[in-house]
Coordinates of C-alpha atoms in Angstrom, one line a residue:
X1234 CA -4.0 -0.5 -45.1
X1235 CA -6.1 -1.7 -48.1
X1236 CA -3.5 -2.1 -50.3
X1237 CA 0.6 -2.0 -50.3
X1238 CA 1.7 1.3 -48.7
X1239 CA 5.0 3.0 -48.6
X1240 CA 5.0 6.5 -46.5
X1241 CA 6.9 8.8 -44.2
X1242 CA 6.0 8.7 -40.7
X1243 CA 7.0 12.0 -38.3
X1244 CA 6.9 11.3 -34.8
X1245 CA 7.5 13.8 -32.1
X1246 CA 8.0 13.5 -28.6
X1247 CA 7.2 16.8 -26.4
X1248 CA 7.3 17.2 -22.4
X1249 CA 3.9 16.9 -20.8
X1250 CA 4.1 18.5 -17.6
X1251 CA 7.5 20.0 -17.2
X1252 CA 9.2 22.8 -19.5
X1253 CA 11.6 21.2 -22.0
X1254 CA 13.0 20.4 -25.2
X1255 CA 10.6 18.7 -28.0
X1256 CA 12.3 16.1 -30.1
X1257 CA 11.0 14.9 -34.0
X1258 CA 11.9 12.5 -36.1
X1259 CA 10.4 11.4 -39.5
X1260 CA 10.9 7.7 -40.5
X1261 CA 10.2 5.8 -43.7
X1262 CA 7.8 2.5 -43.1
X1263 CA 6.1 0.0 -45.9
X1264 CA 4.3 -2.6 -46.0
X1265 CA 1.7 -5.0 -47.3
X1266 CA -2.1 -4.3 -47.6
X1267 CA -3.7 -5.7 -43.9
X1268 CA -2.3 -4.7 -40.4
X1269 CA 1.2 -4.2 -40.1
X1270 CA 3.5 -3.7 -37.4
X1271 CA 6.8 -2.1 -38.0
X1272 CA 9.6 -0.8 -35.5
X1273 CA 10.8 2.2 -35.6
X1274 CA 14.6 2.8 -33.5
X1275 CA 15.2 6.5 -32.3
X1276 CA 18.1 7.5 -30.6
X1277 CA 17.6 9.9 -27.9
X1278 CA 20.1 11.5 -25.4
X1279 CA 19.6 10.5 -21.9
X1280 CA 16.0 11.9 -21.1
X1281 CA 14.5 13.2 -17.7
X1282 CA 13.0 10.5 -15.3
X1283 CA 9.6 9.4 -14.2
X1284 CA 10.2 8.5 -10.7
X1285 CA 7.8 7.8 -7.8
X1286 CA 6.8 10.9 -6.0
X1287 CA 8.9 10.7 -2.8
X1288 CA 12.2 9.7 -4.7
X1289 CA 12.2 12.5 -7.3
X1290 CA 9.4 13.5 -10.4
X1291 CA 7.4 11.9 -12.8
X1292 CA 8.4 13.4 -15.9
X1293 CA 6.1 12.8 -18.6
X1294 CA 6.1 12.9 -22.6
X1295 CA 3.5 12.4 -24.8
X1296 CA 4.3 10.8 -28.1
X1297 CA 2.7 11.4 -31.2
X1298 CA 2.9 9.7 -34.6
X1299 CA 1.7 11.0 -37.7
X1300 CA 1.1 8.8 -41.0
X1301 CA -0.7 9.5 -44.2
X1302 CA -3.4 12.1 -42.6
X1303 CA -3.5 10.1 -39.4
X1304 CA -2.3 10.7 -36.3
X1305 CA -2.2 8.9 -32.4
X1306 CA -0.9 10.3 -29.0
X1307 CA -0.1 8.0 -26.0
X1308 CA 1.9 9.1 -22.9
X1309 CA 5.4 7.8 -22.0
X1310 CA 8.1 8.6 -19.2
X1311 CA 11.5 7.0 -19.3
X1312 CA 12.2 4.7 -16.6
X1313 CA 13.5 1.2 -16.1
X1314 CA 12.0 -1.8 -14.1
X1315 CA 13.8 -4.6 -12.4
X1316 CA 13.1 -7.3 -9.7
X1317 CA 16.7 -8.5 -8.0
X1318 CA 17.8 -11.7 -6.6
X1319 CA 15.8 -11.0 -3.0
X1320 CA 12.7 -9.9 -4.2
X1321 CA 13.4 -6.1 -4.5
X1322 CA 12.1 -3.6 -7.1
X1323 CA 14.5 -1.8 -8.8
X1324 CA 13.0 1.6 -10.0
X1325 CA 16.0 3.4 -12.4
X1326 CA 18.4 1.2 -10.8
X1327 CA 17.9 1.7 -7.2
X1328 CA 15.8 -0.4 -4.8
X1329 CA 12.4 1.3 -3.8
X1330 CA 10.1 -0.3 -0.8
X1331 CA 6.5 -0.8 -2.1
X1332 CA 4.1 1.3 0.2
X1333 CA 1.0 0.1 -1.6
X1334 CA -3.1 -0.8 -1.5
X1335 CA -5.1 -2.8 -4.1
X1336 CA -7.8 -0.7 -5.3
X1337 CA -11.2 -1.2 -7.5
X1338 CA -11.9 2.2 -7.7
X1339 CA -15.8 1.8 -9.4
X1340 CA -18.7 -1.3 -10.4
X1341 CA -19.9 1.3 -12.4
X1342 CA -16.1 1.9 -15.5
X1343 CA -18.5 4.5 -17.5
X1344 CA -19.2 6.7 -14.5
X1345 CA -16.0 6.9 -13.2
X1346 CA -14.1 10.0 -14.5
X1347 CA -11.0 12.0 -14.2
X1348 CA -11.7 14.3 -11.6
X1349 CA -13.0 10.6 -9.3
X1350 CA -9.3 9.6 -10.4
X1351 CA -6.9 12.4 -9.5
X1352 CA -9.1 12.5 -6.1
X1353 CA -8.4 8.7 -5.2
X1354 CA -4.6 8.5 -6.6
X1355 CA -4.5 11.8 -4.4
X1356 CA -5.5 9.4 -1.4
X1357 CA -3.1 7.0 -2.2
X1358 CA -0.3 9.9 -1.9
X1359 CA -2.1 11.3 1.0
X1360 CA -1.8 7.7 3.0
X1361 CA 2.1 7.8 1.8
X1362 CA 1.7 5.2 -0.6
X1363 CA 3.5 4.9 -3.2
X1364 CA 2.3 1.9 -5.4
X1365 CA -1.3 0.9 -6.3
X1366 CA -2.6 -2.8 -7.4
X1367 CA -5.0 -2.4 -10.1
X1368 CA -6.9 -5.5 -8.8
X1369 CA -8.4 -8.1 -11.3
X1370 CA -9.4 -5.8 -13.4
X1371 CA -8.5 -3.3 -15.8
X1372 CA -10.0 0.1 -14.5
X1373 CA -10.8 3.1 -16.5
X1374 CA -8.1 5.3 -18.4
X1375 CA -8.1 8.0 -16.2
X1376 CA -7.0 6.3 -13.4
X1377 CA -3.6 5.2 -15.2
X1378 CA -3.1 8.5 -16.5
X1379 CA -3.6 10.1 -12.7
X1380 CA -0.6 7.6 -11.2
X1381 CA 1.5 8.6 -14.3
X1382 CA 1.2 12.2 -13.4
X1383 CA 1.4 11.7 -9.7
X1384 CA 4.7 9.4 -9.7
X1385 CA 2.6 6.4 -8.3
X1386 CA 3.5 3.1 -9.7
X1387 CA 0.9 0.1 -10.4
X1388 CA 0.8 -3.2 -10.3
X1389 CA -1.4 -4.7 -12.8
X1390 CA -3.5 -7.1 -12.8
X1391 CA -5.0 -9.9 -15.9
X1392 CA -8.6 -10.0 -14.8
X1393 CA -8.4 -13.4 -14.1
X1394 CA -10.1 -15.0 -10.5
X1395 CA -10.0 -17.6 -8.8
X1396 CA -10.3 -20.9 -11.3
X1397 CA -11.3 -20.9 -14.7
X1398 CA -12.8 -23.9 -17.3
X1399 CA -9.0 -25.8 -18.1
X1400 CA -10.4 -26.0 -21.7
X1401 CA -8.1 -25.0 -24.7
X1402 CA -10.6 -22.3 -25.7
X1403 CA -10.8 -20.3 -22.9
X1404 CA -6.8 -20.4 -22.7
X1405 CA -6.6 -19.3 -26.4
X1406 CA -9.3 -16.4 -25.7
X1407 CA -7.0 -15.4 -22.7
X1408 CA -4.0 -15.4 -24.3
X1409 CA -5.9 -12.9 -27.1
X1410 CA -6.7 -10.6 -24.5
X1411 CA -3.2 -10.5 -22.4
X1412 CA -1.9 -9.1 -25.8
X1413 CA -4.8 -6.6 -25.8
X1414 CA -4.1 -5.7 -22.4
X1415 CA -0.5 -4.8 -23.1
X1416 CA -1.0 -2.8 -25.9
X1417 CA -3.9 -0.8 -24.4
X1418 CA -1.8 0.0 -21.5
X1419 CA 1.6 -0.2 -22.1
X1420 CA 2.6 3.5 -22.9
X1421 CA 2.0 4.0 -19.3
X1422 CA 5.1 4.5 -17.2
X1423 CA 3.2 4.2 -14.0
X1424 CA 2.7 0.5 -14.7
X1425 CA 5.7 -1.5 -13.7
X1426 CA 4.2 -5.0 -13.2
X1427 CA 2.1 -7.4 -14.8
X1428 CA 0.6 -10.2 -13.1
X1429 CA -1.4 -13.2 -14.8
X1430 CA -4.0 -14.1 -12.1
X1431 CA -5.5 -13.4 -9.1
X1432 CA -5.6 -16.3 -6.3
X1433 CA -6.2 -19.3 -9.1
X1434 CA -7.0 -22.3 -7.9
X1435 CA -6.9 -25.6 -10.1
X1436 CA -5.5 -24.2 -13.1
X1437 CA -2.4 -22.5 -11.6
X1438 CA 0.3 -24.3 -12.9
X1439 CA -0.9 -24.8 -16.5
X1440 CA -3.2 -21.6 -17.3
X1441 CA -0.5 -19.2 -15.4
X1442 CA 2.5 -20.2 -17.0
X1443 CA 1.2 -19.8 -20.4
X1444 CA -0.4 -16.2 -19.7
X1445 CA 3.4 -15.3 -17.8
X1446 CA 5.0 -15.9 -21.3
X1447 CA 2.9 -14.1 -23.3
X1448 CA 3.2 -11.4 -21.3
X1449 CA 7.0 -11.4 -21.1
X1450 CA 6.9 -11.9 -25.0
X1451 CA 4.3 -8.6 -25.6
X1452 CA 6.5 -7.0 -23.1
X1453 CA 9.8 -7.7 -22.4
X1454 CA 10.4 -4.2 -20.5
X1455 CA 8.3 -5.0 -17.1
X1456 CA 8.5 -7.5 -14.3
X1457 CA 5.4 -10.3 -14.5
X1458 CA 4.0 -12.8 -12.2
X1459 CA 2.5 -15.9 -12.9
X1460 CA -0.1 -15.3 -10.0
X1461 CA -0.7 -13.3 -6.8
X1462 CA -1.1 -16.1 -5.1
X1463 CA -3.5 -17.0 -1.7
X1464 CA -0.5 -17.6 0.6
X1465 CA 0.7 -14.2 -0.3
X1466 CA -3.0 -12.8 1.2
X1467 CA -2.6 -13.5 4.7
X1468 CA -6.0 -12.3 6.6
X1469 CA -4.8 -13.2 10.6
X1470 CA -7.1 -11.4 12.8
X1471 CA -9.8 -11.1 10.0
X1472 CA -10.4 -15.1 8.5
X1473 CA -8.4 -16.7 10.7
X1474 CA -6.0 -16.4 13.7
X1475 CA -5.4 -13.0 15.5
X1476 CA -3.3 -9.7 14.5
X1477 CA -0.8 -10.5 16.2
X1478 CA 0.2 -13.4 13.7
X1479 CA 1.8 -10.4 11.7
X1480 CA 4.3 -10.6 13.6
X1481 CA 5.4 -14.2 11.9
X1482 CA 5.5 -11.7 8.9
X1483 CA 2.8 -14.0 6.6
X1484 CA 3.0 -13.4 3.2
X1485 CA 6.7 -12.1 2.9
X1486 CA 8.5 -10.7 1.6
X1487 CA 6.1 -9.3 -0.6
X1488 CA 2.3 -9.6 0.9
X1489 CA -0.1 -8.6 -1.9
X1490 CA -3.2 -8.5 0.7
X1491 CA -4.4 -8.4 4.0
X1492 CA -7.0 -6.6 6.1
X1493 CA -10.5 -6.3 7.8
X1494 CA -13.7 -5.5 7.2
X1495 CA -15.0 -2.0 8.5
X1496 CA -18.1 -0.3 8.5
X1497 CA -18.5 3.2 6.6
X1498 CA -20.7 5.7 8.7
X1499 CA -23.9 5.6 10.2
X1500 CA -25.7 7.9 8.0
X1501 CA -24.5 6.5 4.9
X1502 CA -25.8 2.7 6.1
X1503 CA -29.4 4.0 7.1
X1504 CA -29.2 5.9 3.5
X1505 CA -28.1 2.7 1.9
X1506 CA -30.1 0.0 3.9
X1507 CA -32.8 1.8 5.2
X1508 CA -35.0 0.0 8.2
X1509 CA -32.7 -3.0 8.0
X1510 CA -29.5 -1.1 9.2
X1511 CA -30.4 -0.5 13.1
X1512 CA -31.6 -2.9 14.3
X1513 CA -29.6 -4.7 11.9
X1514 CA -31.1 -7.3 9.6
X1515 CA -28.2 -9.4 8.7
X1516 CA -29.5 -11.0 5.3
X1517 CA -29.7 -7.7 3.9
X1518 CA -26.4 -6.3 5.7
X1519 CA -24.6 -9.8 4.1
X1520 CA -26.3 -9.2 0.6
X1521 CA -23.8 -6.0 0.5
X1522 CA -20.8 -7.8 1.6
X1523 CA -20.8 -7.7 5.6
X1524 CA -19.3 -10.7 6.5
X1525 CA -20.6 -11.6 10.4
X1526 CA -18.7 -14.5 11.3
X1527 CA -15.5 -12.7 10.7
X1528 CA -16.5 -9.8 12.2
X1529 CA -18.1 -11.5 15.8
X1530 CA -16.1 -14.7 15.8
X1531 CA -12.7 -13.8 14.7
X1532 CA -12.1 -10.3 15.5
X1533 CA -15.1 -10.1 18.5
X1534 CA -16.0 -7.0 17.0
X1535 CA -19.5 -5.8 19.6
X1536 CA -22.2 -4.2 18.2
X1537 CA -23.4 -2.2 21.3
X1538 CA -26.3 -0.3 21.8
X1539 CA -26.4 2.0 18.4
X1540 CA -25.2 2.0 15.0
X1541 CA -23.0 4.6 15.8
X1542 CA -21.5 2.5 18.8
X1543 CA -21.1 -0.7 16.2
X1544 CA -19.5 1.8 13.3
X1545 CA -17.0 3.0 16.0
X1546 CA -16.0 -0.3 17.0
X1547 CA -15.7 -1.9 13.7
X1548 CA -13.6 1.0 12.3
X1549 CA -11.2 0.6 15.2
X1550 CA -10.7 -3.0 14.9
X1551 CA -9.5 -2.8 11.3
X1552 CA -7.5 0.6 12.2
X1553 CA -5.7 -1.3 15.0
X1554 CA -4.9 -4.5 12.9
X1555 CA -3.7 -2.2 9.7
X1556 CA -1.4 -0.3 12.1
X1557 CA -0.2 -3.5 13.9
X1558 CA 0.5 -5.4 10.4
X1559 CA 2.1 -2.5 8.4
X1560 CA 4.5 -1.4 11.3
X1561 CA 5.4 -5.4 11.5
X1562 CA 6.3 -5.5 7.8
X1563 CA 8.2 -1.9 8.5
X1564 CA 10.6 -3.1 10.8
X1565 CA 11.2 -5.9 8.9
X1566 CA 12.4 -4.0 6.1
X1567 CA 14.5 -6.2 3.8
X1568 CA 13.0 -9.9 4.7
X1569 CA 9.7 -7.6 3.6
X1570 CA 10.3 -5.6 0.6
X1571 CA 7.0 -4.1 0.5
X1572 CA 3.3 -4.5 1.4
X1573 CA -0.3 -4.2 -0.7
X1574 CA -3.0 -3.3 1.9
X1575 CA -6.5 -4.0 0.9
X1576 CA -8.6 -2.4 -0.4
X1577 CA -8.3 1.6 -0.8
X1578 CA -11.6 2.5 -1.7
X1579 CA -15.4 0.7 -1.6
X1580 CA -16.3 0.6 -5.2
X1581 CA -20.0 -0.1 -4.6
X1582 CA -22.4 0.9 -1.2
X1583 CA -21.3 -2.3 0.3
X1584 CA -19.4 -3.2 3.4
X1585 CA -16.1 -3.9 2.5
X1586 CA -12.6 -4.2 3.4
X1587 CA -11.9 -0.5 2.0
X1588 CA -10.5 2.3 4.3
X1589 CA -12.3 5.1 2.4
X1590 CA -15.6 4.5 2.0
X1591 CA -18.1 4.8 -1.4
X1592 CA -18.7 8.6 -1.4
X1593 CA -14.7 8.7 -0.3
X1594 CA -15.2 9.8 3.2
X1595 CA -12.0 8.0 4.8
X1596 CA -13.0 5.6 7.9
X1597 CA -10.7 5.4 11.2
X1598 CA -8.5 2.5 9.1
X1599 CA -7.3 5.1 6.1
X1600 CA -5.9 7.5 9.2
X1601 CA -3.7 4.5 11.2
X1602 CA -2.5 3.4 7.3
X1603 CA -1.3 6.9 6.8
X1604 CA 0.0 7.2 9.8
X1605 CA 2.1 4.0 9.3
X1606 CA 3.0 4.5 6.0
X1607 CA 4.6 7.6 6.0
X1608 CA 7.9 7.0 4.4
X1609 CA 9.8 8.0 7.1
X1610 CA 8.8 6.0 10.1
X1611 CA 8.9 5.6 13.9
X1612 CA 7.9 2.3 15.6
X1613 CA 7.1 1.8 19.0
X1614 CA 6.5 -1.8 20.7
X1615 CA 5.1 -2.0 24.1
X1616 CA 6.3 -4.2 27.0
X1617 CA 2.8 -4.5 28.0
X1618 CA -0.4 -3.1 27.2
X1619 CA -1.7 -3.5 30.9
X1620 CA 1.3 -3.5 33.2
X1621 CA 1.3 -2.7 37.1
X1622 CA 3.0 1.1 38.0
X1623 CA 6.2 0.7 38.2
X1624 CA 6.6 -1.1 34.7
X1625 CA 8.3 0.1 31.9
X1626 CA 6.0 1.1 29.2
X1627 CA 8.8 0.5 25.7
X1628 CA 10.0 -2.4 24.6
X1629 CA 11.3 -1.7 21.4
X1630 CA 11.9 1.5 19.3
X1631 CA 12.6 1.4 15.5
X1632 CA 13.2 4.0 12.8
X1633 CA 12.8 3.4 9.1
X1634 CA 14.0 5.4 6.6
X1635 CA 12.3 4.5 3.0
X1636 CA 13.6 7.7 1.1
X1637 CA 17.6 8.2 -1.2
X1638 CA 19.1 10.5 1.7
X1639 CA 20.3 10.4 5.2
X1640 CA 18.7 11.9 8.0
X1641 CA 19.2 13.2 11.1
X1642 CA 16.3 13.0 13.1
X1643 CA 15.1 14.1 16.8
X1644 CA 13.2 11.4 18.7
X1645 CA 10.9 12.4 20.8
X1646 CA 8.9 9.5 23.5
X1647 CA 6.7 10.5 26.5
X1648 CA 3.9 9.2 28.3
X1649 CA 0.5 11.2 28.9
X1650 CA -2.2 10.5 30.9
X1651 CA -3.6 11.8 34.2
X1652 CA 0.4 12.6 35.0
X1653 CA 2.7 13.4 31.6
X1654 CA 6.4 11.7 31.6
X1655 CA 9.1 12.3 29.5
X1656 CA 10.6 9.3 28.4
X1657 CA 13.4 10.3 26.2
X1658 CA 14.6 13.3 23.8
X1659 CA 17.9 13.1 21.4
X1660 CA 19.2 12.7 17.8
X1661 CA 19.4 9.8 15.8
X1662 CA 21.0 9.9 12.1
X1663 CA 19.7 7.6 10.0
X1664 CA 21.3 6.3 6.5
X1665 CA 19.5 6.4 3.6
X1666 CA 16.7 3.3 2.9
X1667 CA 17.8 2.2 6.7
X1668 CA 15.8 0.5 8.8
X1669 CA 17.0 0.5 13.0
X1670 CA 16.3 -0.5 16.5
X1671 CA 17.4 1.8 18.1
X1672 CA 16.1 1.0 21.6
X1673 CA 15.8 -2.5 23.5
X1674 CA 14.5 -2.8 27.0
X1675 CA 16.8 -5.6 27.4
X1676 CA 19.8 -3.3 26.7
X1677 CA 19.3 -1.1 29.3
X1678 CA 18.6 -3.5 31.7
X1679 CA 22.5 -4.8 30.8
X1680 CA 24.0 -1.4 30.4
X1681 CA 26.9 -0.6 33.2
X1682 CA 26.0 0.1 36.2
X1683 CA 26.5 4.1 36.1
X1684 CA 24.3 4.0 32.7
X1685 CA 21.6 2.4 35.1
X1686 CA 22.3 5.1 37.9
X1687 CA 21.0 7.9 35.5
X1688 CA 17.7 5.8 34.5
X1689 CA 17.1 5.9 38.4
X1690 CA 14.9 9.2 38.5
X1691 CA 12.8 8.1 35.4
X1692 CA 12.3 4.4 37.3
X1693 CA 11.3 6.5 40.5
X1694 CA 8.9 8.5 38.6
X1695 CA 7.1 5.5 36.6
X1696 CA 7.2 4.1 40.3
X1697 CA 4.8 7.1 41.2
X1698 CA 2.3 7.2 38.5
X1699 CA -1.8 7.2 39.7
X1700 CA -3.1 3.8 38.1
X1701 CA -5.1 4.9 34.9
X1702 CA -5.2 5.0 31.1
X1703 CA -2.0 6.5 29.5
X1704 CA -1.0 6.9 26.1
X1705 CA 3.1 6.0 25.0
X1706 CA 3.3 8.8 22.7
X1707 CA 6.5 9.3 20.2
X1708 CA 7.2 11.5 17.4
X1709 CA 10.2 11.7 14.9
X1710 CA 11.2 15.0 13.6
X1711 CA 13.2 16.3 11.0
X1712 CA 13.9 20.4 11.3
X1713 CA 10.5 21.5 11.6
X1714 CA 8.9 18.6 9.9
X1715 CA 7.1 15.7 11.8
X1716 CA 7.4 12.8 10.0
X1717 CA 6.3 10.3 12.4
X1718 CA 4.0 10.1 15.1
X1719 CA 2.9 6.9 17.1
X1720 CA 0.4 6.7 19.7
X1721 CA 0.1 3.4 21.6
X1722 CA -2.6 3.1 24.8
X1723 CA -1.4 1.1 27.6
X1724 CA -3.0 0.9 30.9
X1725 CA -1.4 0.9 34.7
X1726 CA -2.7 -0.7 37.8
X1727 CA -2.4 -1.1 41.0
X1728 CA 0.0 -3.7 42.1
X1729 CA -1.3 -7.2 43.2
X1730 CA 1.5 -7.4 45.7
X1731 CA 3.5 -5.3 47.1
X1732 CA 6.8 -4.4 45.3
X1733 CA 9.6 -6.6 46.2
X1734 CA 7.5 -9.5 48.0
X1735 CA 7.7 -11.9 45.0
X1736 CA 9.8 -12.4 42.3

C-alpha cells in the first residue's frame, strides 16, 4: 500500500474437486504504507483430507482473498507432515512408505504445459509411485498443481548443486530466494518436504545449515533437509560395484537416488544424432550424456551388431538392476522406509538415466519399476540362476503390503519352460503396512520328516525336467485383482556328475 490502510478482507474457502460445503470469512486488517504481512486465524471444523492416492483422496480447496478491489486464489488441502524417530514419514498421522522417482520434467520451463504435466504425474501413478522429487530445481506450476490433484506427494528441492562460492553474498542471495521459494509454493499440499541442497560438496556444513533454518522459519509446517546428500545416491552396478551390492541396502533407510543409464529407441537416436548414431560416434553420443565407461566397463553392457541389438541390451541392463534394487529395499521394509529412483523422464534428447524417454515413450526400465513398485508386492529370490536339474529353483518368497488394510491374498509360484511345474498354490493373509517371508528353502529342508514326504513328488518332478531356459513365475492375487507378478529366468543343465557320486 502507498499510504496507511485500514480494510475488510473476505476470504472464502470452496472445494476444488469434490462436492462440498464453501466456507467465508471477512476479517479486519491495517497497516502501514509499504508491504505488510498480517495473519489472519480461522477456525474451521475438521475438514476432508488430501491423502496420497492409494491411502484415500486428495481433497482439494482453493482459497481466495479479497481486499480493496483485489483479489488472489491459491490451492490448499488439509493434511499434516511428520518425520518420526526411525526415519518414517508420517502422512495425517500414520506412517506411509515412499514409492518415489526424481524427476526434471523439461530444459525447456516455458514449453512445458499442463496437459505435458497431468501426462507425466499420470506415469508416476502408473509405475505405483506415490512420491516425486522435484530435483534441483523448481519446475513449472503445472506440475505441482497435477500431484496436488493426483494425491502424489513431492519432495522439493532448493536448486542448489554440488558446491557453491563460500562467500557471504551468495549465502545472503540464497537465503533471499529459499524465502521466495516457500512462498511461491507453499499453498501446495502435494509438497511435504523441503530440502536445502543437492549432493554439496565443500560448503555442506556451513551453507546447508543456514538454508535448513530459514526454511524451518518460512515454514514451520513441513519436514526439511539440510542436503540430499552423495552417500544417500548409491549407483552399484552403474559407477561402481555390481547390482548385487543392493543387497547391503546402500543408502538406507531413505536412498534418494540410484540407477543406470539406458538408451531410448532406435528411431528416435538416428532422428536425434543422425549419421553418428550407427555406427556410433561416441564424441557426439557423450556430448548428449551417454556415459561409455559406465556403460562397457561397469555394467558390460555389448553393443552387438545394430542399434536395435545395443538399445535392447542397454534397456535391459538398467530394467534388471531397477528390479533387483527396488525389490531389495522392499523386503527391507522398515530398515528402508522408502526409495527415490532416478530419473522418471529425459528432459532433453539426451541419453540419460530416465525410464521414459523425451517424447515419453517408456523404455524396458519404467515396465520392471512398475512392476516392482506396485504397492502390494510379491518377491521372489532365486537359489541359483543356473542350477543343474534336480535343484530347487526358490530361495526366498516375500510379500509386502504398503496399503491401511489387511489382505488375504492367493500365492500363486510355477515354473515354465519347455515343461510347466507348479510350484505352490495357497492363501496368505497379510496385516496391514506388513512386510513377510513367507518361504525359506532352508525351512523346508528342516521341516519333519512327513512335511518332507509330501515335497517328494515335486523333488521327483524338478528331478525330471529337459535342461533349458525356464522362467520362476509367481503372481499374488487379491479376488480377481493381480497385484503382483514376478518373473525371474533361471537356467537348468545337465549334471556334471551323476546324482549322488559327490557331495
Amino acid at each position: 500500500a502507498k499510504r496507511p490502510f485500514r480494510e475488510r478482507t473476505r476470504l472464502s474457502l470452496v472445494p476444488e474437486n469434490f462436492p462440498g460445503e464453501a466456507w467465508e470469512k471477512e476479517a479486519p486488517l491495517e497497516g502501514e504504507a509499504g508491504r505488510a504481512w498480517r495473519e489472519v486465524v480461522w477456525d474451521l471444523p475438521e475438514m476432508p483430507l488430501w491423502e496420497v492416492w492409494e491411502r484415500g483422496f486428495p481433497h482439494l480447496f482453493r482459497l481466495e482473498a479479497h481486499l480493496a478491489g483485489a483479489s488472489l486464489g491459491v490451492p490448499l488441502g488439509f493434511r499434516t507432515v511428520e518425520v518420526d524417530g526411525e526415519g518414517w514419514l508420517l502422512l495425517n498421522g500414520r506412517r506411509l512408505f515412499l514409492r518415489g522417482t526424481n524427476a526434471i520434467p523439461t530444459q525447456w520451463l516455458a514449453g512445458y504445459t499442463e496437459a505435458l504435466a497431468q501426462k507425466d504425474v499420470a506415469l508416476v501413478k502408473e509405475a505405483g509411485l506415490n512420491a516425486v522429487r522435484v530435483h534441483a530445481h523448481v519446475t513449472h506450476s503445472a506440475f505441482y498443481r497435477a500431484c496436488d490433484r493426483e494425491g502424489v506427494l513431492v519432495w522439493q528441492d532448493f536448486p542448489l548443486q554440488w558446491g557453491y562460492a563460500p562467500d557471504e553474498a551468495f549465502a545472503r542471495e540464497a537465503l533471499r530466494q529459499v524465502k521466495a521459494m516457500v512462498d511461491l509454493l507453499g499453498s501446495h499440499p502435494s509438497i511435504y518436504l523441503w530440502c536445502a541442497q543437492n549432493e554439496p560438496t565443500h560448503n555442506r556444513h556451513t551453507l546447508g545449515p543456514l538454508l535448513a533454518a530459514a526454511l524451518k522459519a518460512a515454514d514451520p509446517t513441513r519436514p526439511v533437509k539440510e542436503a540430499s546428500d552423495f552417500r544417500e545416491h548409491p549407483y552399484p552396478g552403474w559407477y561402481w560395484g555390481h547390482y548385487r551390492d543392493f543387497l547391503a541396502l546402500p543408502g538406507a533407510p531413505l536412498p534418494s537416488e540410484f540407477g543406470a543409464q539406458a538408451l531410448p529407441r532406435a528411431e528416435l537416436l538416428r532422428r536425434v544424432l543422425g549419421e553418428a548414431a550407427w555406427p556410433p560416434r561416441w564424441e557426439v553420443w557423450a556430448y548428449h550424456n551417454f556415459q561409455p565407461h559406465e556403460t562397457f566397463r561397469v555394467a558390460g553392457v555389448e553393443v552387438g551388431e545394430s542399434l536395435e541389438e545395443f538399445v535392447e541390451r542397454s534397456q535391459a541392463y538398467q530394467a534388471r538392476l531397477l528390479e533387483f534394487a527396488v525389490h531389495a529395499y522392499r523386503r527391507a521394509k522398515g530398515k528402508v522406509v522408502g526409495y527415490f529412483q532416478f530419473l522418471l523422464v529425459e528432459p532433453w534428447e539426451g541419453i540419460t538415466w530416465a525410464v521414459v524417454d523425451v517424447e515419453r515413450v517408456p523404455k524396458k526400465g519404467y515396465f520392471a519399476l512398475k512392476e516392482a513398485s506396485s504397492p502390494v508386492l510379491l518377491s521372489l529370490v532365486p537359489f541359483r540362476e543356473r542350477l543343474e536339474v534336480g535343484g530347487p529353483p526358490l530361495m526366498e518368497a516375500w510379500l509386502v503390503n504398503d496399503l491401511p488394510r489387511p489382505l488375504k491374498l492367493r500365492v500363486r509360484l510355477r515354473l515354465e519352460g519347455e515343461v510347466g511345474l507348479e510350484l505352490w498354490q495357497g492363501e496368505v493373509a497379510l496385516e496391514a503396512g506388513e512386510v513377510r517371508r513367507v518361504f525359506h528353502l532352508m525351512e523346508a529342508w528342516e521341516a519333519p520328516l512327513e512335511v518332507q514326504a509330501g515335497l517328494a513328488p515335486l523333488q521327483e518332478a524338478l528331478g525330471s525336467l529337459p535342461p533349458g531356459a525356464y522362467r520362476l513365475v509367481g503372481e499374488a492375487w487379491e479376488e480377481e485383482r493381480l497385484w503382483s507378478r514376478q518373473e525371474v529366468a533361471l537356467e537348468y543343465l545337465l549334471p556334471l556328475l551323476p546324482r549322488g557320486a559327490a557331495w
